[in-house]
Amino acid sequence: MPTEFDRYADDYDRTLRASLPVGMEEDAYFARYKVDYLAASSRGRKIGRLLDFGCGAGRSLEYLVAAFPHAAVHGFDPSTESLRIAAQRAPRAELTENWEQVAAQRFDVVFAANVFHHIPRAEHAQWLRRCGEILAPDGRLFVFELNPANPLTRWVFERCPFDVDAHMVPRRELLGIARDNGLAVARCRYTLFFPKPLKLLRPLERWIGWLPLGAQYCVEFVRA
């Protein structure tokens, strides 16, 4: 996984906001909605240990800690500078850049929020397999990724400095690689249909997750 995020760690949030169109600067909302989606999808299941895979500077960690107060929340990222910022945001979370330390544990939830488009394509199979291997019995892997078919997503992606060397991952491609590496799909939905000017329509999103026009998509995997 890349470590160029060390140089973006201190200014990550500001850089992200600057990449968003005028009037749509909702970077906190984009982090929070994924955790809300995860919490709703995990309702009724006991979550004892949760991993934020590719946690970066901890934009999701603070929401994960709040949403799962009884879980041990962990974060993994190869960027030491990002982990330094994440530790300030979510001091309760256990953070590491050492995958061997992660691999020695089992997790009820592995959460990967917009991580795989930063991982070289040649390594997607390896990391999906590793994420599957650390799932506890009945564990779930939630992968959120950008939808290349959405024009606004492409607009932001092409203007974001830390996406210069990234490659969006089409949903079909992700599903195929996961299937070949021991994972099965439990649920798959498109998300983020309505930008800030249309936020009053957001309650409708729960009914149209099948429509391939959302800005992102989420796949919930289980071990096959």
Short mmCIF file of C-alpha atoms in Angstrom, two decimals:
data_model
loop_
_atom_site.label_atom_id
_atom_site.label_comp_id
_atom_site.label_asym_id
_atom_site.label_seq_id
_atom_site.Cartn_x
_atom_site.Cartn_y
_atom_site.Cartn_z
CA MET A 1 0.00 0.00 0.00
CA PRO A 2 1.24 3.53 -0.70
CA THR A 3 2.83 5.78 1.90
CA GLU A 4 2.70 9.06 -0.04
CA PHE A 5 -0.12 10.08 2.30
CA ASP A 6 2.53 11.00 4.86
CA ARG A 7 2.88 14.36 3.08
CA TYR A 8 -0.87 14.98 3.04
CA ALA A 9 -1.56 14.01 6.66
CA ASP A 10 -1.63 17.49 8.21
CA ASP A 11 -3.66 19.07 5.40
CA TYR A 12 -5.80 16.11 4.32
CA ASP A 13 -9.17 17.61 5.27
CA ARG A 14 -8.40 21.02 3.81
CA THR A 15 -7.14 19.50 0.55
CA LEU A 16 -10.25 17.33 0.25
CA ARG A 17 -12.59 20.28 0.83
CA ALA A 18 -10.77 22.30 -1.81
CA SER A 19 -11.41 19.51 -4.33
CA LEU A 20 -15.18 19.62 -3.86
CA PRO A 21 -17.41 21.83 -6.02
CA VAL A 22 -18.51 25.16 -4.53
CA GLY A 23 -21.59 24.63 -2.37
CA MET A 24 -20.92 20.92 -1.85
CA GLU A 25 -18.20 21.06 0.81
CA GLU A 26 -19.54 18.28 3.02
CA ASP A 27 -16.44 16.23 3.71
CA ALA A 28 -17.59 15.45 7.28
CA TYR A 29 -20.92 14.18 5.92
CA PHE A 30 -19.14 11.88 3.47
CA ALA A 31 -17.23 10.27 6.36
CA ARG A 32 -20.23 10.07 8.68
CA TYR A 33 -22.69 8.56 6.21
CA LYS A 34 -20.49 5.49 5.71
CA VAL A 35 -20.41 4.84 9.45
CA ASP A 36 -24.17 5.38 9.69
CA TYR A 37 -24.63 2.88 6.85
CA LEU A 38 -22.35 0.39 8.62
CA ALA A 39 -24.16 0.83 11.95
CA ALA A 40 -27.58 0.30 10.34
CA SER A 41 -26.34 -2.79 8.47
CA SER A 42 -24.84 -4.21 11.68
CA ARG A 43 -27.90 -3.67 13.86
CA GLY A 44 -28.70 -6.78 15.87
CA ARG A 45 -25.18 -8.22 15.55
CA LYS A 46 -22.68 -8.17 18.40
CA ILE A 47 -19.62 -6.21 17.29
CA GLY A 48 -16.75 -6.90 19.66
CA ARG A 49 -13.82 -5.92 17.45
CA LEU A 50 -13.81 -3.63 14.41
CA LEU A 51 -10.99 -2.70 12.00
CA ASP A 52 -10.81 0.49 9.95
CA PHE A 53 -8.62 -0.79 7.10
CA GLY A 54 -6.67 2.09 5.57
CA CYS A 55 -7.85 4.45 8.28
CA GLY A 56 -5.60 7.30 7.12
CA ALA A 57 -5.85 10.42 9.27
CA GLY A 58 -8.86 9.00 11.13
CA ARG A 59 -11.76 10.78 9.43
CA SER A 60 -13.97 7.72 10.01
CA LEU A 61 -12.41 6.54 13.28
CA GLU A 62 -14.00 9.19 15.47
CA TYR A 63 -17.45 8.28 14.12
CA LEU A 64 -16.77 4.55 14.45
CA VAL A 65 -15.82 4.94 18.11
CA ALA A 66 -19.04 6.87 18.74
CA ALA A 67 -21.25 4.46 16.78
CA PHE A 68 -19.77 1.31 18.38
CA PRO A 69 -19.07 2.34 21.99
CA HIS A 70 -18.76 -1.25 23.23
CA ALA A 71 -16.41 -2.44 20.48
CA ALA A 72 -12.62 -2.46 20.40
CA VAL A 73 -11.95 -0.18 17.41
CA HIS A 74 -8.68 -0.69 15.54
CA GLY A 75 -7.11 1.22 12.67
CA PHE A 76 -4.51 0.06 10.15
CA ASP A 77 -2.60 2.29 7.76
CA PRO A 78 0.96 2.24 6.36
CA SER A 79 1.26 6.04 6.70
CA THR A 80 2.86 6.83 10.06
CA GLU A 81 2.10 10.55 9.74
CA SER A 82 -1.57 9.81 9.07
CA LEU A 83 -1.69 7.57 12.14
CA ARG A 84 -0.25 10.42 14.21
CA ILE A 85 -3.23 12.60 13.24
CA ALA A 86 -5.67 9.70 13.68
CA ALA A 87 -4.44 9.13 17.25
CA GLN A 88 -5.34 12.73 18.10
CA ARG A 89 -8.80 12.36 16.61
CA ALA A 90 -9.66 9.00 18.13
CA PRO A 91 -7.41 8.35 21.16
CA ARG A 92 -9.51 5.33 22.14
CA ALA A 93 -8.72 3.47 18.92
CA GLU A 94 -5.79 1.07 18.66
CA LEU A 95 -3.67 2.03 15.65
CA THR A 96 -0.90 0.24 13.82
CA GLU A 97 1.06 0.23 10.56
CA ASN A 98 2.09 -3.40 11.12
CA TRP A 99 -0.14 -5.82 9.21
CA GLU A 100 1.25 -8.83 11.07
CA GLN A 101 -0.17 -7.36 14.26
CA VAL A 102 -3.56 -7.03 12.56
CA ALA A 103 -3.43 -10.51 11.03
CA ALA A 104 -3.01 -12.10 14.46
CA GLN A 105 -6.55 -10.98 15.41
CA ARG A 106 -10.08 -11.63 14.19
CA PHE A 107 -12.65 -8.92 13.55
CA ASP A 108 -16.45 -8.87 13.47
CA VAL A 109 -16.28 -5.96 11.00
CA VAL A 110 -13.58 -4.84 8.59
CA PHE A 111 -14.39 -1.39 7.19
CA ALA A 112 -12.58 -0.14 4.06
CA ALA A 113 -13.75 3.35 3.10
CA ASN A 114 -12.43 4.52 -0.29
CA VAL A 115 -9.16 2.66 0.17
CA PHE A 116 -8.90 0.24 -2.74
CA HIS A 117 -8.62 2.87 -5.47
CA HIS A 118 -5.34 3.90 -3.79
CA ILE A 119 -3.98 0.34 -3.79
CA PRO A 120 -2.23 -0.76 -7.01
CA ARG A 121 -4.55 -2.98 -9.06
CA ALA A 122 -2.02 -5.82 -8.93
CA GLU A 123 -2.43 -5.90 -5.14
CA HIS A 124 -6.24 -5.85 -4.94
CA ALA A 125 -6.52 -9.64 -4.80
CA GLN A 126 -3.90 -9.88 -2.05
CA TRP A 127 -5.55 -7.28 0.18
CA LEU A 128 -9.10 -8.54 -0.34
CA ARG A 129 -7.92 -12.01 0.57
CA ARG A 130 -6.13 -10.70 3.67
CA CYS A 131 -9.22 -8.77 4.77
CA GLY A 132 -11.27 -11.93 4.38
CA GLU A 133 -8.79 -14.00 6.37
CA ILE A 134 -9.08 -11.78 9.46
CA LEU A 135 -12.88 -11.97 9.63
CA ALA A 136 -14.33 -13.68 12.69
CA PRO A 137 -17.04 -16.31 12.17
CA ASP A 138 -20.03 -14.42 10.77
CA GLY A 139 -17.76 -11.39 10.26
CA ARG A 140 -18.42 -8.81 7.55
CA LEU A 141 -16.16 -6.82 5.23
CA PHE A 142 -17.66 -3.50 4.08
CA VAL A 143 -15.94 -1.95 1.05
CA PHE A 144 -16.96 1.56 -0.02
CA GLU A 145 -15.64 2.74 -3.38
CA LEU A 146 -16.17 5.51 -5.92
CA ASN A 147 -18.59 4.90 -8.78
CA PRO A 148 -16.82 5.67 -12.10
CA ALA A 149 -20.21 6.04 -13.83
CA ASN A 150 -21.11 9.11 -11.78
CA PRO A 151 -19.95 12.35 -13.54
CA LEU A 152 -19.65 14.39 -10.32
CA THR A 153 -17.52 11.66 -8.76
CA ARG A 154 -15.21 11.74 -11.77
CA TRP A 155 -15.02 15.56 -11.62
CA VAL A 156 -13.88 15.53 -7.98
CA PHE A 157 -11.58 12.53 -8.50
CA GLU A 158 -9.74 14.20 -11.37
CA ARG A 159 -9.11 17.36 -9.31
CA CYS A 160 -8.06 15.83 -5.99
CA PRO A 161 -4.25 15.96 -5.50
CA PHE A 162 -3.99 12.68 -3.59
CA ASP A 163 -5.96 10.84 -6.30
CA VAL A 164 -3.42 11.66 -9.03
CA ASP A 165 -1.99 8.13 -9.07
CA ALA A 166 -5.23 6.40 -8.04
CA HIS A 167 -7.52 4.31 -10.25
CA MET A 168 -11.24 3.99 -9.60
CA VAL A 169 -12.44 0.42 -9.19
CA PRO A 170 -15.60 -0.51 -11.13
CA ARG A 171 -18.01 -2.52 -9.01
CA ARG A 172 -18.00 -5.51 -11.36
CA GLU A 173 -14.21 -5.67 -11.20
CA LEU A 174 -14.19 -5.58 -7.39
CA LEU A 175 -16.84 -8.31 -7.19
CA GLY A 176 -14.90 -10.57 -9.53
CA ILE A 177 -11.62 -10.24 -7.65
CA ALA A 178 -13.33 -10.78 -4.31
CA ARG A 179 -15.13 -13.88 -5.56
CA ASP A 180 -11.83 -15.36 -6.73
CA ASN A 181 -10.32 -14.75 -3.29
CA GLY A 182 -12.73 -16.44 -0.95
CA LEU A 183 -15.41 -13.77 -0.49
CA ALA A 184 -19.13 -13.83 -1.23
CA VAL A 185 -21.50 -10.88 -1.55
CA ALA A 186 -24.05 -10.44 1.23
CA ARG A 187 -25.32 -7.05 0.03
CA CYS A 188 -24.43 -4.51 -2.64
CA ARG A 189 -25.83 -0.99 -2.98
CA TYR A 190 -25.09 2.35 -4.61
CA THR A 191 -25.02 5.35 -2.28
CA LEU A 192 -24.73 9.15 -2.21
CA PHE A 193 -27.27 10.08 -4.88
CA PHE A 194 -28.10 13.59 -3.75
CA PRO A 195 -25.48 16.34 -3.28
CA LYS A 196 -25.85 19.09 -0.72
CA PRO A 197 -28.27 21.28 -2.76
CA LEU A 198 -30.65 18.29 -2.91
CA LYS A 199 -30.08 16.96 0.62
CA LEU A 200 -33.80 17.04 1.45
CA LEU A 201 -34.16 14.09 -0.94
CA ARG A 202 -31.60 11.95 0.87
CA PRO A 203 -34.20 9.87 2.76
CA LEU A 204 -35.13 8.41 -0.65
CA GLU A 205 -31.70 6.81 -1.01
CA ARG A 206 -32.71 3.76 1.02
CA TRP A 207 -35.13 2.86 -1.79
CA ILE A 208 -32.89 3.38 -4.82
CA GLY A 209 -29.66 1.63 -3.86
CA TRP A 210 -30.06 -0.62 -6.91
CA LEU A 211 -29.69 2.35 -9.29
CA PRO A 212 -26.10 2.58 -10.66
CA LEU A 213 -26.00 6.39 -10.49
CA GLY A 214 -24.86 6.98 -6.91
CA ALA A 215 -21.54 8.73 -6.31
CA GLN A 216 -20.24 5.65 -4.49
CA TYR A 217 -21.14 2.03 -3.89
CA CYS A 218 -20.83 -0.31 -0.92
CA VAL A 219 -20.35 -4.06 -1.00
CA GLU A 220 -20.83 -6.15 2.13
CA PHE A 221 -18.78 -9.34 1.90
CA VAL A 222 -18.73 -12.54 3.93
CA ARG A 223 -16.30 -15.43 3.73
CA ALA A 224 -17.44 -17.92 1.09
#
